[in-house]
Amino acid sequence: MEDKFEKKSPLFSILFVCLGNICRSPAAEGIMKYQLELNGLADKVFVDSAGIGSWHVGDLPDARMRIHGSRRGYDFTSRARQIRRTDFDRFNLIIVMDSDNYEDVCSLARNEDDRAKVHMMTEYLNRYKGRHSVPDPYYGGDAGFELVLDLLEDGCANLVRLLQKSHIV
Ligand code: 4NP
């Protein structure tokens, strides 16, 4: 008998993580989903996002992030949640935005396998290679939000190419 779950279950899963899960990581989630869709890979990769902190649990992305995203054609509508240890079981790859996120997520890792799943978004940059973080835009102005989107579009496009090149999808 056909196993529908097996057929539907994604090949690969990616969790984007930032501090609050209302600016950078929900934008990364939306952009990655959009780019996977463009490449006909939407059903092959499961994408989600989470925050280190719990302050904004249940919230939509920050209004500024939504406005800047909508000007580029994105609709960021995820609801914030906090990362949990079981995410290490559910996700193949956990991508963080800055070195503080990296330390915080690694501190939740239970073993070396968990830790090996944690990567910086900057590892996937192409045009913006050399940057060391996707900087937190929360306390800044418009330029910070635009920079986040530029970096995430670059990194996600490259990540899709890498998944294809490594025959992961
Ligand atoms: P994010 O930005 O980590 O990109 O979602 C932030 C959002 C909220 C706060 C900090 C950063 N906060 O302190 O509430």
Short mmCIF file of N, CA and C and ligand atoms in Angstrom, two decimals:
data_model
loop_
_atom_site.label_atom_id
_atom_site.label_comp_id
_atom_site.label_asym_id
_atom_site.label_seq_id
_atom_site.Cartn_x
_atom_site.Cartn_y
_atom_site.Cartn_z
N MET A 1 0.84 -1.20 0.00
CA MET A 1 0.00 0.00 0.00
C MET A 1 0.88 1.25 0.00
N GLU A 2 0.43 2.27 -0.72
CA GLU A 2 1.19 3.52 -0.79
C GLU A 2 1.28 4.19 0.59
N ASP A 3 2.47 4.58 0.95
CA ASP A 3 2.65 5.28 2.22
C ASP A 3 2.67 6.79 1.97
N LYS A 4 1.53 7.42 2.23
CA LYS A 4 1.40 8.84 1.90
C LYS A 4 2.36 9.70 2.71
N PHE A 5 2.57 9.32 3.97
CA PHE A 5 3.46 10.11 4.81
C PHE A 5 4.87 10.10 4.22
N GLU A 6 5.32 8.86 3.86
CA GLU A 6 6.65 8.74 3.27
C GLU A 6 6.77 9.60 2.03
N LYS A 7 5.71 9.57 1.21
CA LYS A 7 5.73 10.31 -0.05
C LYS A 7 5.78 11.81 0.19
N LYS A 8 5.09 12.22 1.25
CA LYS A 8 5.00 13.66 1.52
C LYS A 8 6.15 14.17 2.36
N SER A 9 6.80 13.28 3.12
CA SER A 9 7.79 13.77 4.06
C SER A 9 8.98 14.37 3.31
N PRO A 10 9.43 15.56 3.76
CA PRO A 10 10.51 16.23 3.05
C PRO A 10 11.82 15.48 3.15
N LEU A 11 12.67 15.71 2.17
CA LEU A 11 13.97 15.06 2.17
C LEU A 11 14.90 15.68 3.20
N PHE A 12 14.67 16.94 3.44
CA PHE A 12 15.64 17.71 4.20
C PHE A 12 14.91 18.80 4.98
N SER A 13 15.43 19.19 6.14
CA SER A 13 14.75 20.22 6.92
C SER A 13 15.75 21.23 7.47
N ILE A 14 15.34 22.50 7.40
CA ILE A 14 16.23 23.60 7.79
C ILE A 14 15.49 24.49 8.78
N LEU A 15 16.17 24.81 9.89
CA LEU A 15 15.62 25.75 10.88
C LEU A 15 16.51 26.99 10.92
N PHE A 16 15.90 28.16 10.69
CA PHE A 16 16.63 29.42 10.82
C PHE A 16 16.39 29.97 12.22
N VAL A 17 17.46 30.47 12.83
CA VAL A 17 17.36 30.94 14.22
C VAL A 17 17.99 32.32 14.37
N CYS A 18 17.28 33.22 15.09
CA CYS A 18 17.86 34.50 15.49
C CYS A 18 17.47 34.74 16.94
N LEU A 19 17.66 35.95 17.44
CA LEU A 19 17.40 36.20 18.85
C LEU A 19 15.89 36.18 19.17
N GLY A 20 15.12 36.98 18.43
CA GLY A 20 13.70 37.15 18.80
C GLY A 20 12.71 36.39 17.93
N ASN A 21 13.16 35.91 16.77
CA ASN A 21 12.29 35.24 15.77
C ASN A 21 11.19 36.18 15.26
N ILE A 22 11.50 37.48 15.22
CA ILE A 22 10.52 38.39 14.60
C ILE A 22 11.13 39.24 13.48
N CYS A 23 12.46 39.23 13.34
CA CYS A 23 13.06 40.01 12.25
C CYS A 23 13.83 39.12 11.28
N ARG A 24 15.02 38.68 11.67
CA ARG A 24 15.90 37.99 10.72
C ARG A 24 15.45 36.58 10.35
N SER A 25 15.18 35.74 11.35
CA SER A 25 14.88 34.34 10.99
C SER A 25 13.53 34.14 10.30
N PRO A 26 12.47 34.90 10.65
CA PRO A 26 11.26 34.73 9.84
C PRO A 26 11.44 35.21 8.40
N ALA A 27 12.29 36.25 8.23
CA ALA A 27 12.59 36.70 6.87
C ALA A 27 13.36 35.61 6.13
N ALA A 28 14.32 34.99 6.80
CA ALA A 28 15.08 33.90 6.18
C ALA A 28 14.14 32.75 5.79
N GLU A 29 13.21 32.43 6.69
CA GLU A 29 12.23 31.37 6.40
C GLU A 29 11.42 31.71 5.15
N GLY A 30 10.90 32.94 5.09
CA GLY A 30 10.06 33.35 3.95
C GLY A 30 10.85 33.38 2.64
N ILE A 31 12.07 33.89 2.70
CA ILE A 31 12.89 33.99 1.49
C ILE A 31 13.31 32.60 1.01
N MET A 32 13.68 31.74 1.96
CA MET A 32 14.09 30.37 1.57
C MET A 32 12.91 29.62 0.95
N LYS A 33 11.73 29.76 1.52
CA LYS A 33 10.55 29.09 0.96
C LYS A 33 10.27 29.61 -0.46
N TYR A 34 10.41 30.92 -0.63
CA TYR A 34 10.18 31.53 -1.95
C TYR A 34 11.19 30.98 -2.95
N GLN A 35 12.46 30.90 -2.56
CA GLN A 35 13.48 30.44 -3.49
C GLN A 35 13.35 28.95 -3.81
N LEU A 36 12.91 28.18 -2.82
CA LEU A 36 12.68 26.75 -3.07
C LEU A 36 11.53 26.58 -4.06
N GLU A 37 10.49 27.38 -3.85
CA GLU A 37 9.33 27.35 -4.75
C GLU A 37 9.77 27.66 -6.19
N LEU A 38 10.56 28.71 -6.33
CA LEU A 38 11.06 29.13 -7.65
C LEU A 38 11.79 27.99 -8.36
N ASN A 39 12.48 27.16 -7.56
CA ASN A 39 13.29 26.08 -8.12
C ASN A 39 12.56 24.74 -8.12
N GLY A 40 11.26 24.77 -7.84
CA GLY A 40 10.46 23.53 -7.87
C GLY A 40 10.83 22.57 -6.76
N LEU A 41 11.35 23.10 -5.64
CA LEU A 41 11.82 22.23 -4.56
C LEU A 41 11.02 22.38 -3.27
N ALA A 42 9.87 23.07 -3.36
CA ALA A 42 9.12 23.39 -2.15
C ALA A 42 8.72 22.15 -1.36
N ASP A 43 8.43 21.06 -2.05
CA ASP A 43 7.99 19.87 -1.31
C ASP A 43 9.16 18.98 -0.88
N LYS A 44 10.36 19.39 -1.21
CA LYS A 44 11.54 18.57 -0.87
C LYS A 44 12.22 19.04 0.42
N VAL A 45 11.99 20.28 0.78
CA VAL A 45 12.68 20.83 1.96
C VAL A 45 11.67 21.47 2.90
N PHE A 46 11.73 21.08 4.18
CA PHE A 46 10.88 21.70 5.20
C PHE A 46 11.66 22.85 5.83
N VAL A 47 11.04 24.02 5.90
CA VAL A 47 11.72 25.21 6.42
C VAL A 47 10.91 25.80 7.57
N ASP A 48 11.61 26.17 8.64
CA ASP A 48 10.94 26.77 9.80
C ASP A 48 11.91 27.78 10.42
N SER A 49 11.44 28.55 11.41
CA SER A 49 12.33 29.46 12.10
C SER A 49 11.97 29.50 13.58
N ALA A 50 12.92 29.94 14.40
CA ALA A 50 12.71 29.99 15.85
C ALA A 50 13.64 31.04 16.44
N GLY A 51 13.33 31.43 17.68
CA GLY A 51 14.15 32.42 18.36
C GLY A 51 14.85 31.82 19.56
N ILE A 52 15.92 32.49 19.98
CA ILE A 52 16.61 32.08 21.21
C ILE A 52 15.71 32.42 22.41
N GLY A 53 15.13 33.62 22.38
CA GLY A 53 14.32 34.09 23.49
C GLY A 53 12.85 33.79 23.31
N SER A 54 12.08 34.01 24.39
CA SER A 54 10.64 33.69 24.34
C SER A 54 9.78 34.95 24.34
N TRP A 55 10.43 36.15 24.31
CA TRP A 55 9.68 37.41 24.46
C TRP A 55 8.55 37.56 23.44
N HIS A 56 8.75 37.08 22.24
CA HIS A 56 7.78 37.38 21.16
C HIS A 56 6.99 36.16 20.71
N VAL A 57 6.99 35.10 21.52
CA VAL A 57 6.30 33.86 21.12
C VAL A 57 4.86 34.16 20.70
N GLY A 58 4.48 33.66 19.54
CA GLY A 58 3.12 33.85 19.01
C GLY A 58 2.97 35.08 18.15
N ASP A 59 3.98 35.96 18.15
CA ASP A 59 3.87 37.21 17.38
C ASP A 59 4.16 37.00 15.90
N LEU A 60 3.53 37.86 15.09
CA LEU A 60 3.91 37.95 13.68
C LEU A 60 5.28 38.62 13.60
N PRO A 61 5.96 38.51 12.46
CA PRO A 61 7.22 39.25 12.31
C PRO A 61 7.01 40.75 12.54
N ASP A 62 8.07 41.41 12.99
CA ASP A 62 8.07 42.85 13.23
C ASP A 62 7.50 43.59 12.01
N ALA A 63 6.65 44.60 12.28
CA ALA A 63 5.97 45.32 11.19
C ALA A 63 6.98 45.90 10.20
N ARG A 64 8.13 46.38 10.71
CA ARG A 64 9.14 46.95 9.79
C ARG A 64 9.68 45.89 8.85
N MET A 65 9.91 44.69 9.38
CA MET A 65 10.42 43.60 8.53
C MET A 65 9.38 43.23 7.49
N ARG A 66 8.13 43.23 7.90
CA ARG A 66 7.06 42.87 6.97
C ARG A 66 6.94 43.91 5.85
N ILE A 67 7.06 45.18 6.22
CA ILE A 67 6.95 46.25 5.20
C ILE A 67 8.12 46.17 4.22
N HIS A 68 9.34 46.05 4.76
CA HIS A 68 10.50 45.97 3.86
C HIS A 68 10.40 44.71 2.98
N GLY A 69 9.94 43.61 3.57
CA GLY A 69 9.79 42.39 2.79
C GLY A 69 8.74 42.53 1.71
N SER A 70 7.63 43.18 2.05
CA SER A 70 6.53 43.27 1.07
C SER A 70 6.95 44.12 -0.14
N ARG A 71 7.87 45.06 0.08
CA ARG A 71 8.36 45.86 -1.06
C ARG A 71 9.16 45.01 -2.04
N ARG A 72 9.65 43.87 -1.57
CA ARG A 72 10.38 42.96 -2.47
C ARG A 72 9.50 41.78 -2.88
N GLY A 73 8.24 41.83 -2.52
CA GLY A 73 7.32 40.78 -2.96
C GLY A 73 7.13 39.64 -1.99
N TYR A 74 7.65 39.76 -0.76
CA TYR A 74 7.50 38.68 0.22
C TYR A 74 6.34 38.98 1.17
N ASP A 75 5.80 37.89 1.71
CA ASP A 75 4.74 38.01 2.71
C ASP A 75 5.19 37.17 3.92
N PHE A 76 5.76 37.84 4.91
CA PHE A 76 6.28 37.12 6.08
C PHE A 76 5.17 36.98 7.12
N THR A 77 4.67 35.75 7.29
CA THR A 77 3.49 35.57 8.15
C THR A 77 3.68 34.50 9.22
N SER A 78 4.93 34.09 9.44
CA SER A 78 5.12 33.03 10.45
C SER A 78 4.84 33.60 11.85
N ARG A 79 4.65 32.73 12.79
CA ARG A 79 4.44 33.13 14.19
C ARG A 79 5.67 32.72 14.99
N ALA A 80 6.13 33.63 15.85
CA ALA A 80 7.37 33.37 16.57
C ALA A 80 7.24 32.20 17.55
N ARG A 81 8.29 31.45 17.65
CA ARG A 81 8.38 30.39 18.66
C ARG A 81 9.82 30.34 19.17
N GLN A 82 9.99 29.68 20.28
CA GLN A 82 11.33 29.55 20.87
C GLN A 82 11.94 28.21 20.45
N ILE A 83 13.24 28.23 20.21
CA ILE A 83 13.92 26.97 19.87
C ILE A 83 13.85 26.01 21.06
N ARG A 84 13.78 24.72 20.76
CA ARG A 84 13.79 23.72 21.83
C ARG A 84 14.78 22.61 21.46
N ARG A 85 15.20 21.86 22.48
CA ARG A 85 16.22 20.84 22.23
C ARG A 85 15.79 19.83 21.18
N THR A 86 14.50 19.49 21.14
CA THR A 86 14.03 18.49 20.18
C THR A 86 14.17 18.97 18.73
N ASP A 87 14.41 20.28 18.54
CA ASP A 87 14.65 20.76 17.17
C ASP A 87 15.90 20.09 16.57
N PHE A 88 16.82 19.69 17.44
CA PHE A 88 18.00 18.99 16.92
C PHE A 88 17.62 17.64 16.31
N ASP A 89 16.51 17.06 16.77
CA ASP A 89 16.06 15.78 16.19
C ASP A 89 15.28 16.00 14.89
N ARG A 90 14.58 17.13 14.82
CA ARG A 90 13.67 17.38 13.69
C ARG A 90 14.37 18.00 12.48
N PHE A 91 15.49 18.66 12.70
CA PHE A 91 16.12 19.41 11.60
C PHE A 91 17.50 18.87 11.25
N ASN A 92 17.78 18.91 9.94
CA ASN A 92 19.10 18.50 9.45
C ASN A 92 20.12 19.62 9.62
N LEU A 93 19.61 20.85 9.47
CA LEU A 93 20.51 22.00 9.45
C LEU A 93 19.87 23.11 10.28
N ILE A 94 20.65 23.73 11.16
CA ILE A 94 20.17 24.86 11.97
C ILE A 94 21.07 26.05 11.65
N ILE A 95 20.47 27.07 11.05
CA ILE A 95 21.27 28.19 10.54
C ILE A 95 21.01 29.44 11.38
N VAL A 96 22.07 29.97 11.98
CA VAL A 96 21.95 31.12 12.88
C VAL A 96 22.49 32.38 12.21
N MET A 97 22.11 33.53 12.78
CA MET A 97 22.41 34.81 12.13
C MET A 97 23.68 35.49 12.62
N ASP A 98 24.06 35.23 13.88
CA ASP A 98 25.28 35.88 14.38
C ASP A 98 25.97 34.97 15.40
N SER A 99 27.12 35.41 15.88
CA SER A 99 27.92 34.54 16.74
C SER A 99 27.27 34.35 18.12
N ASP A 100 26.50 35.33 18.58
CA ASP A 100 25.78 35.13 19.85
C ASP A 100 24.74 34.01 19.69
N ASN A 101 24.01 34.05 18.56
CA ASN A 101 23.04 32.97 18.29
C ASN A 101 23.77 31.62 18.25
N TYR A 102 24.95 31.63 17.62
CA TYR A 102 25.72 30.39 17.47
C TYR A 102 26.05 29.80 18.85
N GLU A 103 26.55 30.67 19.73
CA GLU A 103 26.91 30.21 21.09
C GLU A 103 25.66 29.70 21.82
N ASP A 104 24.57 30.45 21.70
CA ASP A 104 23.34 30.09 22.42
C ASP A 104 22.77 28.75 21.93
N VAL A 105 22.76 28.56 20.61
CA VAL A 105 22.20 27.30 20.08
C VAL A 105 23.14 26.15 20.43
N CYS A 106 24.44 26.38 20.31
CA CYS A 106 25.39 25.31 20.65
C CYS A 106 25.29 24.93 22.13
N SER A 107 24.92 25.88 22.97
CA SER A 107 24.81 25.56 24.40
C SER A 107 23.62 24.63 24.67
N LEU A 108 22.69 24.54 23.71
CA LEU A 108 21.55 23.61 23.85
C LEU A 108 21.89 22.22 23.30
N ALA A 109 22.96 22.16 22.50
CA ALA A 109 23.30 20.88 21.85
C ALA A 109 23.61 19.82 22.90
N ARG A 110 23.14 18.60 22.62
CA ARG A 110 23.33 17.51 23.59
C ARG A 110 24.59 16.72 23.32
N ASN A 111 25.08 16.83 22.10
CA ASN A 111 26.26 16.04 21.73
C ASN A 111 26.88 16.65 20.47
N GLU A 112 27.94 16.03 19.99
CA GLU A 112 28.66 16.57 18.83
C GLU A 112 27.82 16.52 17.55
N ASP A 113 26.95 15.53 17.42
CA ASP A 113 26.07 15.46 16.24
C ASP A 113 25.14 16.67 16.20
N ASP A 114 24.58 17.02 17.36
CA ASP A 114 23.73 18.22 17.44
C ASP A 114 24.53 19.45 17.03
N ARG A 115 25.70 19.58 17.62
CA ARG A 115 26.52 20.78 17.38
C ARG A 115 26.90 20.91 15.90
N ALA A 116 27.12 19.78 15.25
CA ALA A 116 27.53 19.79 13.84
C ALA A 116 26.43 20.30 12.92
N LYS A 117 25.19 20.33 13.42
CA LYS A 117 24.07 20.82 12.59
C LYS A 117 24.00 22.34 12.56
N VAL A 118 24.74 23.00 13.46
CA VAL A 118 24.62 24.45 13.62
C VAL A 118 25.62 25.17 12.72
N HIS A 119 25.09 26.04 11.87
CA HIS A 119 25.95 26.80 10.93
C HIS A 119 25.54 28.26 10.92
N MET A 120 26.50 29.10 10.56
CA MET A 120 26.23 30.54 10.43
C MET A 120 25.66 30.83 9.04
N MET A 121 24.68 31.72 8.96
CA MET A 121 24.14 32.14 7.66
C MET A 121 25.26 32.70 6.77
N THR A 122 26.23 33.34 7.38
CA THR A 122 27.32 33.96 6.59
C THR A 122 28.15 32.92 5.82
N GLU A 123 28.10 31.66 6.24
CA GLU A 123 28.83 30.61 5.49
C GLU A 123 28.29 30.46 4.08
N TYR A 124 27.04 30.89 3.87
CA TYR A 124 26.40 30.66 2.57
C TYR A 124 26.40 31.90 1.68
N LEU A 125 27.05 32.96 2.16
CA LEU A 125 27.03 34.20 1.36
C LEU A 125 27.94 34.06 0.15
N ASN A 126 27.52 34.73 -0.91
CA ASN A 126 28.28 34.69 -2.15
C ASN A 126 28.69 36.13 -2.51
N ARG A 127 27.71 36.94 -2.90
CA ARG A 127 27.97 38.35 -3.20
C ARG A 127 28.52 39.09 -1.98
N TYR A 128 28.03 38.72 -0.82
CA TYR A 128 28.40 39.42 0.42
C TYR A 128 29.42 38.62 1.23
N LYS A 129 30.13 37.74 0.56
CA LYS A 129 31.16 36.92 1.22
C LYS A 129 32.08 37.82 2.05
N GLY A 130 32.46 37.37 3.22
CA GLY A 130 33.36 38.16 4.05
C GLY A 130 32.65 38.82 5.23
N ARG A 131 31.32 38.91 5.15
CA ARG A 131 30.56 39.44 6.30
C ARG A 131 30.55 38.39 7.40
N HIS A 132 30.56 38.85 8.65
CA HIS A 132 30.63 37.90 9.76
C HIS A 132 29.31 37.67 10.47
N SER A 133 28.29 38.45 10.08
CA SER A 133 26.98 38.23 10.71
C SER A 133 25.88 38.80 9.82
N VAL A 134 24.66 38.38 10.13
CA VAL A 134 23.47 39.08 9.61
C VAL A 134 23.05 39.94 10.80
N PRO A 135 23.37 41.24 10.77
CA PRO A 135 23.24 42.07 11.97
C PRO A 135 21.79 42.29 12.40
N ASP A 136 21.60 42.31 13.71
CA ASP A 136 20.28 42.52 14.30
C ASP A 136 19.76 43.91 13.92
N PRO A 137 18.62 44.00 13.22
CA PRO A 137 18.12 45.31 12.78
C PRO A 137 17.18 45.96 13.79
N TYR A 138 16.87 45.27 14.89
CA TYR A 138 15.75 45.64 15.77
C TYR A 138 15.84 47.07 16.30
N TYR A 139 17.04 47.50 16.71
CA TYR A 139 17.16 48.83 17.31
C TYR A 139 17.66 49.87 16.31
N GLY A 140 17.71 49.50 15.03
CA GLY A 140 18.21 50.42 14.01
C GLY A 140 17.13 50.93 13.08
N GLY A 141 17.57 51.46 11.95
CA GLY A 141 16.63 52.06 10.99
C GLY A 141 16.43 51.22 9.74
N ASP A 142 15.86 51.88 8.72
CA ASP A 142 15.50 51.19 7.48
C ASP A 142 16.67 50.45 6.83
N ALA A 143 17.85 51.09 6.86
CA ALA A 143 19.00 50.50 6.16
C ALA A 143 19.34 49.12 6.73
N GLY A 144 19.14 48.95 8.03
CA GLY A 144 19.44 47.66 8.66
C GLY A 144 18.52 46.56 8.16
N PHE A 145 17.26 46.91 7.95
CA PHE A 145 16.30 45.91 7.45
C PHE A 145 16.61 45.55 5.99
N GLU A 146 17.00 46.57 5.22
CA GLU A 146 17.35 46.31 3.81
C GLU A 146 18.60 45.43 3.73
N LEU A 147 19.58 45.72 4.60
CA LEU A 147 20.80 44.92 4.60
C LEU A 147 20.48 43.46 4.94
N VAL A 148 19.62 43.25 5.95
CA VAL A 148 19.23 41.89 6.31
C VAL A 148 18.64 41.17 5.09
N LEU A 149 17.76 41.84 4.38
CA LEU A 149 17.12 41.21 3.21
C LEU A 149 18.15 40.92 2.11
N ASP A 150 19.07 41.87 1.89
CA ASP A 150 20.12 41.64 0.88
C ASP A 150 20.94 40.40 1.23
N LEU A 151 21.35 40.31 2.49
CA LEU A 151 22.19 39.18 2.92
C LEU A 151 21.41 37.87 2.84
N LEU A 152 20.16 37.90 3.27
CA LEU A 152 19.37 36.66 3.27
C LEU A 152 19.05 36.19 1.85
N GLU A 153 18.79 37.13 0.95
CA GLU A 153 18.52 36.72 -0.44
C GLU A 153 19.76 36.08 -1.04
N ASP A 154 20.91 36.67 -0.76
CA ASP A 154 22.17 36.11 -1.25
C ASP A 154 22.41 34.72 -0.65
N GLY A 155 22.31 34.61 0.66
CA GLY A 155 22.60 33.34 1.34
C GLY A 155 21.62 32.25 0.95
N CYS A 156 20.33 32.58 0.87
CA CYS A 156 19.34 31.53 0.55
C CYS A 156 19.50 31.04 -0.88
N ALA A 157 19.79 31.96 -1.82
CA ALA A 157 19.99 31.54 -3.22
C ALA A 157 21.17 30.57 -3.29
N ASN A 158 22.22 30.90 -2.56
CA ASN A 158 23.40 30.05 -2.57
C ASN A 158 23.15 28.72 -1.87
N LEU A 159 22.37 28.76 -0.81
CA LEU A 159 22.04 27.54 -0.09
C LEU A 159 21.23 26.59 -0.98
N VAL A 160 20.29 27.12 -1.74
CA VAL A 160 19.52 26.26 -2.66
C VAL A 160 20.48 25.62 -3.67
N ARG A 161 21.40 26.42 -4.20
CA ARG A 161 22.38 25.87 -5.17
C ARG A 161 23.22 24.77 -4.52
N LEU A 162 23.64 24.99 -3.29
CA LEU A 162 24.46 24.00 -2.59
C LEU A 162 23.70 22.70 -2.36
N LEU A 163 22.41 22.81 -1.99
CA LEU A 163 21.59 21.61 -1.77
C LEU A 163 21.46 20.82 -3.06
N GLN A 164 21.33 21.56 -4.17
CA GLN A 164 21.20 20.90 -5.47
C GLN A 164 22.54 20.26 -5.87
N LYS A 165 23.62 21.02 -5.70
CA LYS A 165 24.95 20.55 -6.10
C LYS A 165 25.37 19.32 -5.31
N SER A 166 24.99 19.29 -4.02
CA SER A 166 25.37 18.14 -3.19
C SER A 166 24.37 17.00 -3.30
N HIS A 167 23.41 17.15 -4.21
CA HIS A 167 22.38 16.12 -4.45
C HIS A 167 21.59 15.81 -3.19
N ILE A 168 21.45 16.82 -2.32
CA ILE A 168 20.63 16.65 -1.11
C ILE A 168 19.16 16.73 -1.52
N VAL A 169 18.86 17.55 -2.53
CA VAL A 169 17.48 17.62 -3.04
C VAL A 169 17.45 17.35 -4.54
P1 4NP B 1 15.61 39.26 15.58
O1 4NP B 1 15.56 40.75 16.16
O2 4NP B 1 16.55 38.48 16.50
O3 4NP B 1 16.19 39.42 14.21
O4 4NP B 1 14.20 38.75 15.61
C1 4NP B 1 15.23 41.03 17.48
C2 4NP B 1 13.91 41.10 17.84
C3 4NP B 1 13.56 41.40 19.15
C4 4NP B 1 14.54 41.66 20.08
C5 4NP B 1 15.87 41.57 19.71
C6 4NP B 1 16.21 41.26 18.42
N1 4NP B 1 14.18 42.01 21.41
O5 4NP B 1 15.08 42.30 22.20
O6 4NP B 1 12.98 41.99 21.74
#
